[in-house]
CSV table of C-alpha atoms in Angstrom, one decimal:
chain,number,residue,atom,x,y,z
A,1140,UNK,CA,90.7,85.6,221.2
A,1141,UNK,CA,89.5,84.5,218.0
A,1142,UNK,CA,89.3,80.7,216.5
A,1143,UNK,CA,89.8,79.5,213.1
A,1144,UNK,CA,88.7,76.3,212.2
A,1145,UNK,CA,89.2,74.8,208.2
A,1146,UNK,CA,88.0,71.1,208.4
A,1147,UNK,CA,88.1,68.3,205.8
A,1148,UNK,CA,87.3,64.6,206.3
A,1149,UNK,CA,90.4,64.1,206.9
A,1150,UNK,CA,92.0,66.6,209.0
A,1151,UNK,CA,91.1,69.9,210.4
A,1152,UNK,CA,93.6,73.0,210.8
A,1153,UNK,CA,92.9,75.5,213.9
A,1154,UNK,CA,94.0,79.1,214.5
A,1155,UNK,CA,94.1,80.5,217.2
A,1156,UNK,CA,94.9,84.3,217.2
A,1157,UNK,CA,95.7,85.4,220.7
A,1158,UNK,CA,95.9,89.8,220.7
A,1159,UNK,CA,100.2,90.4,220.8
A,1160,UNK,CA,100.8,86.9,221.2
A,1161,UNK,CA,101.6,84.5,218.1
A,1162,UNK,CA,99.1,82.7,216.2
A,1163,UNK,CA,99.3,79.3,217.5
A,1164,UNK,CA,98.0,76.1,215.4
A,1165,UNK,CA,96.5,72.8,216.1
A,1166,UNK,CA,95.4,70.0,214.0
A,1167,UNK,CA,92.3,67.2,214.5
A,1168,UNK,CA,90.9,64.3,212.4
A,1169,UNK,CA,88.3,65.4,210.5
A,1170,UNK,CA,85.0,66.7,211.9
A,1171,UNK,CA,82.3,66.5,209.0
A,1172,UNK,CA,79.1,65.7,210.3
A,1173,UNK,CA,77.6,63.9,208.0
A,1174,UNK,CA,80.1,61.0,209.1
A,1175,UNK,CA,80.6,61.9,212.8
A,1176,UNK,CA,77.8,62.6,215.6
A,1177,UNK,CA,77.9,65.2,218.2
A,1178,UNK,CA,79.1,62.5,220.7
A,1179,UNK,CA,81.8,61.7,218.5
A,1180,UNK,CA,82.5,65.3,217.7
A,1181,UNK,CA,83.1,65.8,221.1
A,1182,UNK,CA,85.6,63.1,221.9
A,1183,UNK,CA,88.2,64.3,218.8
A,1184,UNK,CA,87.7,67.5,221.0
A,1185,UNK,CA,88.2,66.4,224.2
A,1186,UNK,CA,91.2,64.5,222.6
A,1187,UNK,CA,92.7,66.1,220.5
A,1188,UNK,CA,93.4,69.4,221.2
A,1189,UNK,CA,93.1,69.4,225.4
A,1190,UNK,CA,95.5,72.5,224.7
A,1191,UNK,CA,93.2,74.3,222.5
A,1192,UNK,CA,90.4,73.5,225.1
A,1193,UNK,CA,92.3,75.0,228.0
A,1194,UNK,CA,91.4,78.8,226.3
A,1195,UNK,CA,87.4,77.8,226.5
A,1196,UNK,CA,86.6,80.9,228.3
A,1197,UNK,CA,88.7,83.4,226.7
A,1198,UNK,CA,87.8,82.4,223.3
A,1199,UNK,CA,85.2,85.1,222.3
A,1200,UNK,CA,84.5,84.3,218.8
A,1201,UNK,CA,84.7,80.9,216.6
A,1202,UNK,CA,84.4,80.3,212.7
A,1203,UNK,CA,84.3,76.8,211.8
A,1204,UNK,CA,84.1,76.1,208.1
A,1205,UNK,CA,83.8,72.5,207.2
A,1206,UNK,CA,82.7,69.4,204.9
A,1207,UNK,CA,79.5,68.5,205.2
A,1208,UNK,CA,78.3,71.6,207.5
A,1209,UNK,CA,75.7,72.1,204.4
A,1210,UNK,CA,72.3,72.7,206.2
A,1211,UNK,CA,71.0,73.8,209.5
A,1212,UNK,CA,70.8,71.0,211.5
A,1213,UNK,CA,74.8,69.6,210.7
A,1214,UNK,CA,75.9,73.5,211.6
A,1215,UNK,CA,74.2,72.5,215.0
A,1216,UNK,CA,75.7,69.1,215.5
A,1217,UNK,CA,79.6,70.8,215.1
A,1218,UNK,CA,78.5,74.1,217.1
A,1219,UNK,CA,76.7,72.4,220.0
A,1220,UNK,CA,79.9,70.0,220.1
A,1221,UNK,CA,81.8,73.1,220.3
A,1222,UNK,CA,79.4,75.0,223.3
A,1223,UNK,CA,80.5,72.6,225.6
A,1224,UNK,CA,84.4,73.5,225.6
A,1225,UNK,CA,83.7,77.4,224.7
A,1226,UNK,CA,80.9,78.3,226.3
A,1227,UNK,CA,81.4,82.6,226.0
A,1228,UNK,CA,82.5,82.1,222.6
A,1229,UNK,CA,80.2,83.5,219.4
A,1230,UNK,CA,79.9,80.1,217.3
A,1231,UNK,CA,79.5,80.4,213.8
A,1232,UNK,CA,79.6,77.4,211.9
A,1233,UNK,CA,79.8,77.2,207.8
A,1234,UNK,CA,80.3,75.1,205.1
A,1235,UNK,CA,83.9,74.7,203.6
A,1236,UNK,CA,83.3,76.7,200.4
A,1237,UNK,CA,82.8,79.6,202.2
A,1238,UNK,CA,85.9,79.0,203.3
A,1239,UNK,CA,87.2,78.3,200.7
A,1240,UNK,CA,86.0,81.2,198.8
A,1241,UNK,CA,86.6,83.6,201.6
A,1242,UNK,CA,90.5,82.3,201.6
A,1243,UNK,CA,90.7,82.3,197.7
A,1244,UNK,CA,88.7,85.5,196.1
A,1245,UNK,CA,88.3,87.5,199.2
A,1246,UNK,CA,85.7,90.1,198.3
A,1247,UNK,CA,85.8,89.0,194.1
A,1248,UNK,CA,83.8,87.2,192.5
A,1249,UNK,CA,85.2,83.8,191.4
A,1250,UNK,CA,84.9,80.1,190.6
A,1251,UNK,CA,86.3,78.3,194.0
A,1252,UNK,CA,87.2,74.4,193.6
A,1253,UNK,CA,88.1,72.0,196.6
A,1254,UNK,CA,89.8,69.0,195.8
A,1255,UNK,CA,90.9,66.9,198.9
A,1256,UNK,CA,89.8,64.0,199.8
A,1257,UNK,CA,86.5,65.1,198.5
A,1258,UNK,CA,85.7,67.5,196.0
A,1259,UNK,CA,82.9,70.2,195.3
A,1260,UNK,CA,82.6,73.5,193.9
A,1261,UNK,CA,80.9,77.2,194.4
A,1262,UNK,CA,80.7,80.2,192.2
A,1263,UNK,CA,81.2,83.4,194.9
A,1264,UNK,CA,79.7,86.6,193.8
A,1265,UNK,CA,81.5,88.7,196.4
A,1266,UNK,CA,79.4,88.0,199.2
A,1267,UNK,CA,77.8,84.7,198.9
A,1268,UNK,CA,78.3,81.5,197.4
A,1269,UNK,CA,76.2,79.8,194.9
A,1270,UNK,CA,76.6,75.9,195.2
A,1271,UNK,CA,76.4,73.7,191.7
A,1272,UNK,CA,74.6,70.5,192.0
A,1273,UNK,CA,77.5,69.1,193.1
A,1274,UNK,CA,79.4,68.2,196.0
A,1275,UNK,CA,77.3,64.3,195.9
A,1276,UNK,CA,79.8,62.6,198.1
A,1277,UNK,CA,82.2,59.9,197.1
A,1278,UNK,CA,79.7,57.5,196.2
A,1279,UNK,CA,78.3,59.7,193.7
A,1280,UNK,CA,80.8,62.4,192.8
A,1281,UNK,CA,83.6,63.6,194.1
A,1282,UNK,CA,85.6,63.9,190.4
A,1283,UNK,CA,89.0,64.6,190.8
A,1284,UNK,CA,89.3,64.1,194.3
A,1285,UNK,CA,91.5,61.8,196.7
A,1286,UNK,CA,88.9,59.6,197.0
A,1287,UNK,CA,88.7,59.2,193.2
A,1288,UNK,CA,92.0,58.9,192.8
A,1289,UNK,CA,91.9,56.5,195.5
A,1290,UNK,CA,89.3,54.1,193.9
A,1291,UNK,CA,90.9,54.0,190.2
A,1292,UNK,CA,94.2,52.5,191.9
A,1293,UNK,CA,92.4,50.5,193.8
A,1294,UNK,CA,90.0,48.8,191.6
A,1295,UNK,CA,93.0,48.8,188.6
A,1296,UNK,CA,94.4,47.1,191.1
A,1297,UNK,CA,92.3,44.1,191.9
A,1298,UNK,CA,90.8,44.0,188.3
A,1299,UNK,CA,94.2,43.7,187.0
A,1300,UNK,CA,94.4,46.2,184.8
A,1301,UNK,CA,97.5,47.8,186.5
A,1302,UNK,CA,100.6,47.6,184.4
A,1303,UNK,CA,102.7,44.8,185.9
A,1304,UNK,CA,105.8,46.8,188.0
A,1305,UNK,CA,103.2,48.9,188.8
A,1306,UNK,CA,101.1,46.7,190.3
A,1307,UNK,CA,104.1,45.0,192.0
A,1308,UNK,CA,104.7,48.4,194.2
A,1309,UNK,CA,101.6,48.9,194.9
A,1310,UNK,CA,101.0,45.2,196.6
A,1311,UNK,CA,104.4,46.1,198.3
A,1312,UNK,CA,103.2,49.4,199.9
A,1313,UNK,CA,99.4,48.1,200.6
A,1314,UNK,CA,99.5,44.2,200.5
A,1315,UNK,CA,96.1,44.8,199.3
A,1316,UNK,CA,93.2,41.9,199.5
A,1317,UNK,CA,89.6,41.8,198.1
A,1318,UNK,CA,88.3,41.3,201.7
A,1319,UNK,CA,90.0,44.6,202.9
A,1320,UNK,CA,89.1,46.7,200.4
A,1321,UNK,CA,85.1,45.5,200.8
A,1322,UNK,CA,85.2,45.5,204.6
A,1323,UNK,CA,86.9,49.2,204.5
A,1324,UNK,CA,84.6,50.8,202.5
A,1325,UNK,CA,81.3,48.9,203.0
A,1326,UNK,CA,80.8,47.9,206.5
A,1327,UNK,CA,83.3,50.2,208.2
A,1328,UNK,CA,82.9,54.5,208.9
A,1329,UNK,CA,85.0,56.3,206.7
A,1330,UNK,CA,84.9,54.6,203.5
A,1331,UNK,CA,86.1,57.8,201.6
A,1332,UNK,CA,89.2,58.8,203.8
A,1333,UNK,CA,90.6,54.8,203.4
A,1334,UNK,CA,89.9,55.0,199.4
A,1335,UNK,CA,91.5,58.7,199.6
A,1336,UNK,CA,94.8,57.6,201.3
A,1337,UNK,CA,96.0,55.6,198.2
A,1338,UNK,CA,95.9,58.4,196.4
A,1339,UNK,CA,99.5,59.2,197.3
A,1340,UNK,CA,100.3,56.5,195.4
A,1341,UNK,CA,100.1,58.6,192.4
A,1342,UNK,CA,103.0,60.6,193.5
A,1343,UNK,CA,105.5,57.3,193.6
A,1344,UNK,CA,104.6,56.5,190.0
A,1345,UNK,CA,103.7,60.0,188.8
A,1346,UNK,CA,106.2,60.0,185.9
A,1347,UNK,CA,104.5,57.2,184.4
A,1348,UNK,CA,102.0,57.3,181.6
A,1349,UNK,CA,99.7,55.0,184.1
A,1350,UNK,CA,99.4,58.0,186.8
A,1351,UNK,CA,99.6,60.5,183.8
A,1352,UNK,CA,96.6,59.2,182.7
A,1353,UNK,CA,94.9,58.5,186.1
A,1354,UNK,CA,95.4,62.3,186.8
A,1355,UNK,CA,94.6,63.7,183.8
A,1356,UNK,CA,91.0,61.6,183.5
A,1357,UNK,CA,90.1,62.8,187.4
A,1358,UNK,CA,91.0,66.5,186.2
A,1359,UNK,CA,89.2,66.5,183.2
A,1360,UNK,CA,86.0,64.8,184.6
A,1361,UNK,CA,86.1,67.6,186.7
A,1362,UNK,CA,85.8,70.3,184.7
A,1363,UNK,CA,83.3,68.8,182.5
A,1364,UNK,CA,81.1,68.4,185.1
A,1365,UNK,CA,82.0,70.7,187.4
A,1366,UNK,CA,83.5,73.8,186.3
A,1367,UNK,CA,81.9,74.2,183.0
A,1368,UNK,CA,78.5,73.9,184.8
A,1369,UNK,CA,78.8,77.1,185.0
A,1370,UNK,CA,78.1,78.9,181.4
A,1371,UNK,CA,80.2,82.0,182.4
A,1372,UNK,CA,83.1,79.5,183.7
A,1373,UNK,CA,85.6,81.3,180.8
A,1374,UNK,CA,84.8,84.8,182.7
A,1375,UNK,CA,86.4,84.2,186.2
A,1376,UNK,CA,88.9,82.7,187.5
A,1377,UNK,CA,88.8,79.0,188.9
A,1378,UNK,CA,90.8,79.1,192.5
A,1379,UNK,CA,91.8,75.6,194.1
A,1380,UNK,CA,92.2,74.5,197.6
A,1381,UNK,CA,93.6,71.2,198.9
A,1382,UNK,CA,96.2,68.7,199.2
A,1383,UNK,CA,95.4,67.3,195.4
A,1384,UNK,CA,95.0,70.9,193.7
A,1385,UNK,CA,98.1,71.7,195.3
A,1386,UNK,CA,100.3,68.2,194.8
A,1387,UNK,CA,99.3,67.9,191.6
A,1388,UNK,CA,98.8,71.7,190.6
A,1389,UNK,CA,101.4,71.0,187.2
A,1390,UNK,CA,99.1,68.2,185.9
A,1391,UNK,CA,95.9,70.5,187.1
A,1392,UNK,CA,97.3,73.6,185.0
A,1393,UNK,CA,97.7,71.9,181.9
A,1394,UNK,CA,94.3,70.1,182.2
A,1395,UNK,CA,93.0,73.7,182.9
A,1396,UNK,CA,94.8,75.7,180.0
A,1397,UNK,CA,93.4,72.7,177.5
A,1398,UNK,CA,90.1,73.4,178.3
A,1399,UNK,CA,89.9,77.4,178.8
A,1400,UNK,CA,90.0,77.0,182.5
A,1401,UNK,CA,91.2,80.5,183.9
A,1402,UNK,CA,93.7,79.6,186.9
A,1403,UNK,CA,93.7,81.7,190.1
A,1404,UNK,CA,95.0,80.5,193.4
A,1405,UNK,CA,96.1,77.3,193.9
A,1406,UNK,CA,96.3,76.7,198.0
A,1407,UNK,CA,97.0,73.7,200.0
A,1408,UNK,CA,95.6,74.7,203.5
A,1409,UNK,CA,93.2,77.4,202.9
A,1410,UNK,CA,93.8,78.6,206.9
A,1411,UNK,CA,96.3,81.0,207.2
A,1412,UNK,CA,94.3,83.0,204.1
A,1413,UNK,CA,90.9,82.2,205.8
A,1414,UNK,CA,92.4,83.6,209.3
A,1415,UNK,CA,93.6,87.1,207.8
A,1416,UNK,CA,90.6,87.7,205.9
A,1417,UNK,CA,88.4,87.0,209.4
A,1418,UNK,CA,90.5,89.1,211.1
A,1419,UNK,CA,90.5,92.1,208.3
A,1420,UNK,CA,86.6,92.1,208.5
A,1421,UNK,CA,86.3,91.6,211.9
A,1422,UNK,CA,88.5,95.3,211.9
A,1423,UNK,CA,87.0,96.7,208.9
């Protein structure tokens, strides 16, 4: 049996493919380690997915791609998390634009965007990736995301800037305070998932010129600091993966075709493409 994990900060998506059986699929929270310890890795696990868990021994092989799994010693915090319910299992553990990539281009060489509740980008030559000097976190980066999205509602909110009717809804969904918002994101884990789940506000209000606007600034700050970092940018084709890409892919084309932007696959849950092109190699 082979594993399949694509994970977020906000959710994971498993697949398992069992030989003449159906594919079966789970879902988890998030597990990106730069937010989440082994300990805490382990009890999603143990939670979450007691199903999944039930398979530890026949499950021979394991590909986890995630946020944050970006270095050695956060590709040993998921997989040791992951020993202790599959112990037979090969563990490899990767970061999500690999992924990505892998899901999106296959074996070509591409430009491969994320844009969830985080974003970051890769150029993939075929084989391996080449990260920009991107991906800062949501603090820093994270253009274009659910997270930036997230934060322009929510500080047009309390500055007041939000157009009155606008503003009305939006107290009426959230019943928003000062307080919350600075306890949420400051003193509490997970600052970036809270300011990432008001994004879909935008698609309440996404006729207006408010969202319009709001959409079409996150895009474009994307590409110009993202995309067309890399000089050959006009010579491949930019894939997407995610829920924003995807929810928003009609105000992401046109954002795209203004500036030369070269539009390949646009995929919500990069999984299911992620799972065939594992198993294809794993045949080849």
């Amino acid at each position: 049996m082979i594993l399949v994990a694509d994970s977020g900060s906000s959710k994971t998506d498993w697949l398992l493919a069992i030989p003449e059986q159906e594919t079966k699929q789970y879902r988890t929270s998030g597990l990106n380690p730069y937010f989440l310890t082994e300990k805490e890795i382990t009890k999603v696990l143990q939670e979450q997915i007691a199903e999944l868990i039930a398979y530890g021994s026949e499950i021979s092989e394991i590909y986890f791609f995630g946020a944050g799994c970006s270095s050695p010693d956060r590709h040993e915090i998921v997989s040791n998390a992951l020993s202790q319910f599959f112990p037979k299992a090969f563990i490899s553990v990767d970061s999500d634009l690999y992924g990505s990539a892998y899901a999106t281009c296959g074996h070509e060489k591409g430009i491969c965007c994320v844009l969830g509740t985080g974003s970051n980008i890769s150029f993939f030559d075929g084989e391996e990736i080449h990260a920009g000097k991107h991906g800062l976190g949501y603090v820093l980066g994270d253009e274009g995301s659910g997270t930036w999205f997230g934060k322009q509602l929510v500080t047009g909110f309390l500055y007041g800037v939000m157009p009155d009717e606008i503003s009305d809804k939006f107290n009426t969904n959230f019943h928003l305070t000062r307080e919350d918002v600075i306890k949420n994101v400051y003193q509490k884990p997970g600052g970036n998932s809270y300011l990432a789940s008001f994004s879909k506000f935008l698609s309440e209000i996404r006729t207006t010129d408010y969202a319009q606007k709001i959409l079409s600034d996150g895009f474009e700050e994307f590409i110009e600091t993202n995309i067309k970092s890399f000089p050959e940018y006009h010579q491949y084709k930019s894939h997407f993966v995610g829920s924003i890409a995807h929810v928003f892919a009609d105000e992401l084309t046109a954002v795209c075709k203004a500036n030369g932007v070269h539009i390949g696959k646009i995929i919500r849950q990069p999984i299911y493409d992620l799972m065939d092109f594992i198993l294809t190699r794993a045949e080849a």
